[in-house]
XYZ file of C-alpha atoms in Angstrom:
479
model
C 15.006 27.734 -13.498
C 18.058 25.821 -11.641
C 21.091 25.180 -13.265
C 23.277 21.567 -11.456
C 25.750 19.590 -12.798
C 24.160 16.041 -12.670
C 20.930 16.037 -12.228
C 20.056 12.345 -10.466
C 16.784 10.619 -11.767
C 15.750 7.777 -9.036
C 16.431 7.484 -5.537
C 17.317 3.490 -5.466
C 20.142 1.755 -4.817
C 21.735 3.706 -7.070
C 20.691 6.588 -7.880
C 21.666 7.137 -4.048
C 25.165 5.786 -4.397
C 25.512 7.846 -7.638
C 24.206 10.923 -6.170
C 26.742 10.479 -3.260
C 29.483 9.823 -5.723
C 29.201 12.651 -7.963
C 28.538 14.705 -5.031
C 31.863 13.916 -3.118
C 33.582 14.356 -6.122
C 32.468 18.182 -5.919
C 29.776 18.219 -8.222
C 26.702 19.934 -7.066
C 23.408 17.510 -7.824
C 20.042 17.378 -7.199
C 18.528 13.371 -6.574
C 14.447 14.023 -7.755
C 12.768 10.484 -6.848
C 8.784 10.575 -7.052
C 8.251 8.698 -3.367
C 7.717 10.326 -0.337
C 10.897 8.085 0.724
C 14.037 7.133 -0.200
C 15.599 3.686 -1.013
C 13.193 2.358 -3.904
C 11.901 -0.464 -4.371
C 13.385 -2.661 -2.844
C 14.637 -0.179 0.045
C 11.283 1.007 0.587
C 11.114 2.321 3.865
C 8.161 2.795 5.955
C 6.103 6.677 5.133
C 6.284 10.220 6.949
C 5.467 9.605 10.373
C 6.250 6.121 10.819
C 9.620 4.862 13.200
C 11.511 1.984 13.258
C 12.384 0.885 17.072
C 14.010 -2.225 16.153
C 15.743 -2.405 12.784
C 16.746 -5.972 12.996
C 13.692 -7.129 12.589
C 12.767 -6.023 8.832
C 15.333 -7.775 8.121
C 19.105 -7.728 6.662
C 17.766 -6.060 3.696
C 16.134 -3.317 5.294
C 19.678 -2.548 7.097
C 21.664 -2.652 4.116
C 19.024 -0.360 2.288
C 19.115 2.117 5.767
C 22.876 1.996 4.949
C 22.614 2.843 1.636
C 20.103 5.412 1.890
C 22.064 7.041 5.419
C 25.503 7.301 3.414
C 23.853 10.621 1.538
C 23.536 12.291 4.696
C 26.743 15.283 4.872
C 27.133 14.835 1.048
C 25.564 18.111 0.131
C 23.094 16.505 -2.368
C 19.587 18.392 -3.482
C 17.324 15.724 -2.722
C 13.359 16.026 -4.266
C 11.256 13.907 -2.992
C 7.620 13.576 -4.288
C 8.782 15.040 -7.569
C 8.071 13.201 -10.702
C 10.799 13.525 -13.844
C 7.780 13.850 -16.411
C 9.648 15.566 -19.495
C 13.323 15.115 -21.149
C 14.237 18.067 -24.002
C 18.173 18.455 -24.437
C 19.290 19.841 -20.815
C 16.390 21.005 -19.516
C 14.192 18.436 -16.956
C 10.387 19.109 -16.312
C 9.802 18.607 -12.754
C 6.593 17.948 -11.354
C 6.316 18.330 -7.249
C 2.972 17.185 -5.233
C 1.238 20.043 -5.235
C 3.118 22.355 -6.715
C 3.469 23.872 -10.869
C 6.138 22.671 -12.580
C 9.510 23.854 -12.661
C 12.828 23.349 -15.212
C 16.185 22.012 -14.674
C 18.857 22.678 -16.367
C 21.823 19.998 -15.919
C 24.906 19.769 -17.418
C 24.281 15.918 -17.286
C 21.650 13.421 -16.260
C 22.218 10.375 -14.439
C 19.100 8.329 -14.982
C 18.413 5.030 -11.946
C 14.718 4.870 -13.166
C 14.168 1.380 -11.593
C 12.307 -1.135 -13.078
C 8.596 -2.445 -12.160
C 7.036 -6.517 -11.925
C 7.096 -8.017 -15.105
C 3.085 -7.939 -16.079
C 1.727 -11.452 -16.986
C -1.653 -11.885 -18.055
C -3.544 -14.480 -17.555
C -7.391 -15.216 -17.471
C -8.018 -13.685 -13.822
C -4.834 -11.266 -13.083
C -7.567 -8.413 -12.907
C -9.398 -9.818 -9.991
C -8.373 -8.492 -6.635
C -6.387 -10.026 -4.715
C -4.247 -11.470 -7.622
C -0.960 -8.980 -6.839
C 1.862 -8.716 -7.710
C 5.335 -9.281 -5.417
C 5.464 -5.290 -5.613
C 2.268 -4.418 -4.409
C 2.698 -7.018 -1.380
C 6.013 -6.374 -0.593
C 4.492 -2.556 -0.067
C 1.520 -4.435 2.592
C 3.929 -6.680 4.327
C 7.501 -4.749 4.503
C 6.232 -0.936 5.189
C 2.605 -1.371 6.632
C 2.701 -4.957 8.506
C -0.222 -5.753 6.542
C -1.041 -9.525 5.364
C -3.786 -8.648 2.746
C -5.406 -12.326 3.155
C -5.318 -15.795 5.086
C -4.471 -18.167 2.932
C -2.080 -16.910 -0.271
C -0.198 -18.797 -3.252
C 2.920 -17.069 -4.342
C 3.868 -18.167 -7.743
C 6.632 -17.037 -9.951
C 10.988 -17.425 -11.365
C 13.959 -15.656 -9.873
C 15.371 -14.954 -6.314
C 11.881 -13.460 -5.599
C 9.828 -17.203 -6.639
C 11.870 -18.216 -3.131
C 12.316 -15.495 -1.106
C 8.665 -13.816 -0.828
C 6.920 -16.098 -0.296
C 9.647 -17.467 2.520
C 9.407 -13.781 4.145
C 5.551 -13.952 3.855
C 5.140 -17.014 5.854
C 8.194 -15.773 8.887
C 5.483 -12.270 8.967
C 2.964 -15.031 9.961
C 1.102 -15.462 6.308
C -0.464 -19.414 5.625
C 1.652 -20.043 1.926
C -0.318 -22.985 0.520
C 2.408 -23.149 -2.032
C 5.262 -21.509 -3.975
C 5.470 -22.238 -7.641
C 8.758 -22.186 -9.788
C 8.338 -22.186 -13.547
C 12.217 -22.684 -14.016
C 13.441 -26.139 -13.217
C 15.061 -27.829 -10.082
C 18.703 -27.593 -9.094
C 20.412 -30.469 -9.994
C 24.176 -31.546 -9.274
C 25.716 -29.050 -12.474
C 23.778 -26.216 -10.581
C 25.157 -26.735 -7.263
C 28.461 -27.252 -8.591
C 28.539 -24.258 -11.311
C 26.967 -21.827 -7.834
C 30.222 -23.024 -5.581
C 32.510 -21.986 -7.817
C 30.599 -18.944 -7.771
C 30.612 -18.725 -3.987
C 33.495 -15.933 -3.665
C 32.422 -12.686 -2.859
C 28.730 -14.186 -2.814
C 28.999 -15.949 0.173
C 26.137 -13.567 1.497
C 23.098 -14.353 -1.340
C 23.544 -17.611 -1.195
C 23.172 -17.764 2.301
C 20.166 -16.002 2.147
C 18.772 -17.929 -0.549
C 19.478 -21.217 2.154
C 17.607 -19.421 4.195
C 15.163 -18.795 2.507
C 14.752 -22.243 1.567
C 14.998 -23.632 5.204
C 12.662 -21.013 6.267
C 9.684 -22.896 3.314
C 10.234 -26.088 5.288
C 9.923 -24.755 8.677
C 6.452 -23.477 7.454
C 5.527 -26.975 5.730
C 5.314 -24.411 2.381
C 5.952 -26.836 -0.478
C 8.595 -25.399 -3.561
C 7.067 -26.731 -6.287
C 8.907 -26.628 -10.047
C 8.090 -26.229 -13.186
C 4.962 -24.910 -12.555
C 3.113 -21.864 -13.307
C -0.555 -19.785 -12.793
C -3.019 -20.560 -16.033
C -6.197 -19.502 -15.158
C -7.218 -17.226 -11.161
C -11.217 -17.443 -10.522
C -13.627 -16.242 -8.273
C -17.274 -14.107 -7.970
C -16.171 -10.773 -7.404
C -12.001 -11.628 -5.776
C -9.538 -14.263 -6.535
C -10.912 -17.673 -4.915
C -8.992 -20.157 -6.511
C -6.041 -20.929 -8.908
C -5.414 -22.900 -11.370
C -2.096 -23.903 -12.134
C -0.466 -26.512 -14.075
C 3.077 -27.703 -15.573
C 5.058 -26.352 -18.248
C 8.460 -27.248 -20.777
C 11.978 -26.060 -20.849
C 9.862 -22.549 -22.902
C 7.590 -22.079 -20.030
C 4.561 -23.811 -22.334
C 1.928 -25.329 -21.049
C 1.637 -29.248 -20.660
C -2.063 -30.310 -20.974
C -3.904 -32.746 -18.297
C -1.075 -31.132 -15.604
C -3.863 -28.817 -14.166
C -4.400 -28.223 -10.648
C -6.434 -26.010 -8.897
C -6.060 -24.616 -4.827
C -7.860 -22.499 -3.299
C -6.749 -19.004 -1.546
C -7.857 -15.206 -1.478
C -4.258 -13.734 -2.668
C -2.539 -15.024 -5.580
C 1.163 -12.916 -5.430
C 3.072 -12.900 -8.636
C 6.720 -12.290 -8.821
C 7.688 -13.109 -12.920
C 10.963 -11.194 -12.158
C 11.126 -7.193 -13.468
C 11.441 -4.778 -16.715
C 13.495 -1.576 -16.615
C 11.580 1.619 -16.221
C 11.891 2.812 -20.072
C 10.105 6.130 -20.184
C 13.367 8.462 -19.351
C 15.749 6.751 -21.337
C 13.488 6.696 -24.870
C 13.320 9.983 -24.021
C 16.266 11.221 -23.726
C 16.833 9.055 -26.801
C 19.400 6.568 -25.856
C 19.925 3.224 -27.334
C 19.058 0.384 -26.239
C 19.594 -3.455 -27.210
C 17.482 -6.664 -25.478
C 17.573 -9.274 -22.873
C 14.543 -11.022 -21.986
C 16.613 -12.295 -18.562
C 17.322 -8.944 -17.783
C 13.855 -7.733 -18.277
C 13.494 -6.811 -22.008
C 14.611 -3.290 -23.759
C 17.936 -2.633 -21.580
C 19.815 0.345 -22.196
C 23.226 0.348 -24.327
C 26.203 1.593 -22.940
C 29.951 1.063 -21.605
C 31.351 0.737 -18.867
C 31.499 3.323 -17.103
C 27.554 3.309 -17.684
C 27.981 6.277 -19.821
C 24.476 5.346 -22.984
C 24.660 6.279 -26.605
C 24.018 10.336 -26.068
C 26.141 12.484 -24.985
C 26.243 13.794 -20.863
C 23.492 10.928 -19.653
C 24.089 7.906 -17.821
C 22.149 5.013 -16.857
C 22.710 2.882 -13.909
C 20.638 -0.024 -11.910
C 18.305 -1.613 -13.094
C 16.231 0.474 -14.848
C 19.110 0.108 -17.333
C 18.880 -3.704 -16.329
C 17.506 -5.319 -13.954
C 20.432 -7.458 -12.386
C 19.651 -6.398 -8.578
C 20.571 -4.318 -5.518
C 23.854 -4.825 -5.240
C 24.638 -4.579 -8.747
C 22.669 -1.310 -8.507
C 24.402 0.200 -5.824
C 28.313 -0.757 -7.421
C 26.807 1.166 -10.963
C 25.403 3.998 -9.424
C 29.086 4.511 -8.038
C 30.395 3.931 -11.244
C 29.128 6.607 -13.101
C 29.147 8.672 -10.934
C 32.200 8.591 -11.057
C 31.598 8.838 -14.709
C 30.257 11.969 -14.341
C 32.581 13.200 -12.273
C 35.149 12.693 -14.655
C 33.425 13.947 -18.072
C 32.988 16.678 -15.681
C 36.643 17.488 -14.969
C 36.436 17.000 -11.142
C 38.609 14.347 -10.911
C 41.337 12.612 -13.407
C 41.306 9.273 -15.547
C 43.331 7.307 -13.356
C 42.244 8.604 -9.657
C 38.288 7.250 -11.420
C 39.975 4.449 -12.574
C 41.411 3.404 -9.143
C 38.028 4.589 -6.938
C 36.054 2.571 -9.222
C 37.919 -0.634 -9.141
C 36.065 -2.286 -6.128
C 33.213 -1.825 -7.383
C 33.658 -3.539 -11.144
C 35.721 -6.204 -9.000
C 31.970 -7.114 -7.137
C 30.236 -6.440 -10.222
C 32.478 -9.459 -11.699
C 31.759 -12.008 -9.053
C 27.995 -11.170 -8.646
C 27.722 -11.174 -12.386
C 29.634 -14.829 -12.041
C 26.718 -15.790 -9.606
C 23.977 -14.497 -12.029
C 25.738 -16.719 -15.001
C 25.450 -19.879 -12.953
C 21.705 -20.207 -12.363
C 21.147 -19.046 -15.610
C 19.347 -22.580 -16.763
C 17.480 -21.623 -13.380
C 15.713 -18.195 -14.091
C 16.097 -18.282 -18.154
C 11.976 -16.640 -18.911
C 10.118 -18.687 -21.202
C 8.142 -17.004 -24.323
C 5.421 -19.049 -22.805
C 5.195 -16.471 -19.785
C 2.891 -14.536 -22.816
C 0.307 -17.185 -23.916
C -1.256 -17.538 -21.285
C -4.530 -15.304 -22.261
C -7.426 -16.793 -23.909
C -9.582 -14.383 -26.435
C -12.016 -12.778 -23.778
C -8.578 -11.751 -21.490
C -8.364 -8.081 -21.017
C -4.601 -7.448 -21.205
C -4.864 -3.317 -21.047
C -6.545 -3.373 -17.940
C -6.793 0.996 -17.816
C -9.007 0.973 -21.533
C -10.146 -2.525 -20.899
C -8.995 -3.965 -23.741
C -9.340 -7.716 -24.608
C -6.899 -9.862 -26.522
C -9.325 -10.721 -29.259
C -9.330 -6.768 -30.043
C -5.838 -6.854 -30.176
C -5.647 -9.674 -32.251
C -7.388 -8.208 -34.985
C -5.330 -4.901 -35.118
C -2.407 -7.017 -35.421
C -3.612 -8.884 -37.956
C -3.658 -5.567 -40.043
C -0.647 -4.335 -38.804
C 3.224 -4.881 -37.329
C 3.055 -1.243 -35.907
C 2.607 -0.761 -32.117
C 1.704 2.713 -32.360
C -1.139 1.738 -35.388
C -2.466 -0.905 -32.972
C -2.513 1.246 -29.735
C -4.677 3.810 -32.063
C -7.539 1.110 -33.362
C -7.543 -0.046 -29.886
C -6.472 2.320 -27.158
C -4.280 -0.007 -25.763
C -1.228 1.721 -23.531
C -3.158 5.448 -23.697
C -4.548 4.603 -20.151
C -2.588 5.802 -16.718
C 0.199 3.905 -17.075
C 0.633 4.468 -20.263
C 1.658 0.943 -21.896
C 3.526 -0.010 -18.489
C 1.309 -3.708 -18.065
C 0.296 -4.110 -21.424
C 3.287 -2.749 -24.246
C 5.429 -6.145 -23.426
C 2.431 -8.198 -23.951
C 1.079 -6.382 -26.795
C 4.658 -6.835 -28.405
C 4.971 -10.278 -27.399
C 1.110 -10.699 -29.660
C 2.636 -7.947 -32.523
C 5.909 -10.830 -32.931
C 3.596 -13.963 -32.670
C 1.119 -12.509 -35.482
C 3.844 -11.359 -37.738
C 6.370 -14.449 -37.274
C 9.052 -12.437 -35.258
C 11.828 -11.829 -32.497
C 9.402 -10.277 -30.235
C 13.247 -8.548 -29.778
C 12.745 -6.785 -33.376
C 9.418 -5.067 -31.996
C 9.611 -1.353 -31.370
C 7.781 -0.241 -28.021
C 5.104 2.563 -28.571
C 6.926 6.366 -29.568
C 7.372 7.539 -25.798
C 5.491 10.998 -24.577
C 5.571 13.361 -22.477
C 4.404 12.958 -19.497
C 5.599 10.255 -18.214
C 3.919 10.118 -15.195
C 0.555 10.925 -14.435
C 0.094 15.147 -13.024
C -2.733 16.984 -12.522
C -2.878 19.666 -15.893
C -2.197 22.017 -13.341
C 0.943 21.427 -12.726
C 1.703 22.094 -16.772
C -0.732 24.741 -17.223
C 0.656 28.952 -17.481
C -1.435 30.566 -15.098
C -0.179 33.920 -16.472
C -2.214 33.195 -19.569
C -5.748 34.279 -18.905
C -8.939 34.884 -20.971
C -12.767 34.753 -21.343
C -12.442 30.877 -22.233
C -10.559 29.086 -19.684
C -10.973 27.032 -17.174
C -10.528 29.115 -13.737
C -10.516 27.876 -10.626
C -12.630 29.078 -8.258
C -11.376 31.251 -4.972
C -11.235 28.827 -2.035
C -11.276 25.581 -4.598
């Protein structure tokens, strides 16, 4: 049992920034992250044993991420890697480090920065080998410098649908096309982007460079198109895509087929909600920010006293916003702990607030281009697997939805959401099916009841080894 002033969950940009800020204010801080290195998904670092000899070769984003990570040096933060927070109750958290038994940390305050994961999109063939999310491709390409195939198609929406195919092409991949589900920019969009340029020149310059890279590598960027089917014998061999309307619904007769051996998907991200839900936080709904988003005040305080949320785990807005939200949340924790004054916290938070205002102005300028359409959840056929862990197909879920609008009952009837991912891959789609079946907005469909452990862990990590009995299974010596 340990006791700390602040437990920060998540070692991405928000968590790192928050931990360093709170520690500088004098708080005793523990930062826990399940990865072997800090940086999260967006600033993913090479694993232990790898050395980067030329950071410039990995791009500006890698260098910025390295700067954020290095900012923790000398700040007195107790960093615990390969460590998952698997349960919360009051001010106590259960931590499990790889290969070790669970332990409990008592934290006077809790800052949740769990990040986000790729928005799952179910369509016929999405479970074929070779169909990969942007996060999976990033892991291979960025940290291991491996290209998983020879002919790739990338489909998605938002900045990642422009940036990542350009990055793959720069790595030497043959990208046959990049598909953007949203519309092509109009003169009015460029005018709004120009108005939002102050404070965002770096992001706009990156976008221009990515677009130029696609042109240089002769990768066509096609708008208003979405993947409707992946086909192949044992792995993806071809992809069918089609034109969509403003709601991302397929227009019949517009299908095209292209032969590829890798399909990359980047339809945005959704927050990792397990810990905020276990903590009892309240939520709002904004599909463009990932769906359910944590309700917070302007200091990143949640509706639960002593619990803060920052970064993409509270609502997906990108790494730069996450860094500044982390700073504000760290200052809020120090303020509430009495370590700094209101005036001092406000003065230190002011630069971050100004940057957030400018970044969010750019997001507002791109809203027409990157609005998520409800058609993204209407691509599955009756035989399409929805729950990959339990191999539950759409027709089984449809039958269950006909009898109930409760996602927990659907889960009990079908086992969808009971696998190792605990519904991360299927819960959003099931909620959309319930909404369609009962004529209600998807925002009004509550998610399934959260359960601990929120991450799969060995039962030996949670077991009480002091209990012995003849009916218990005990490990043999040396095993």
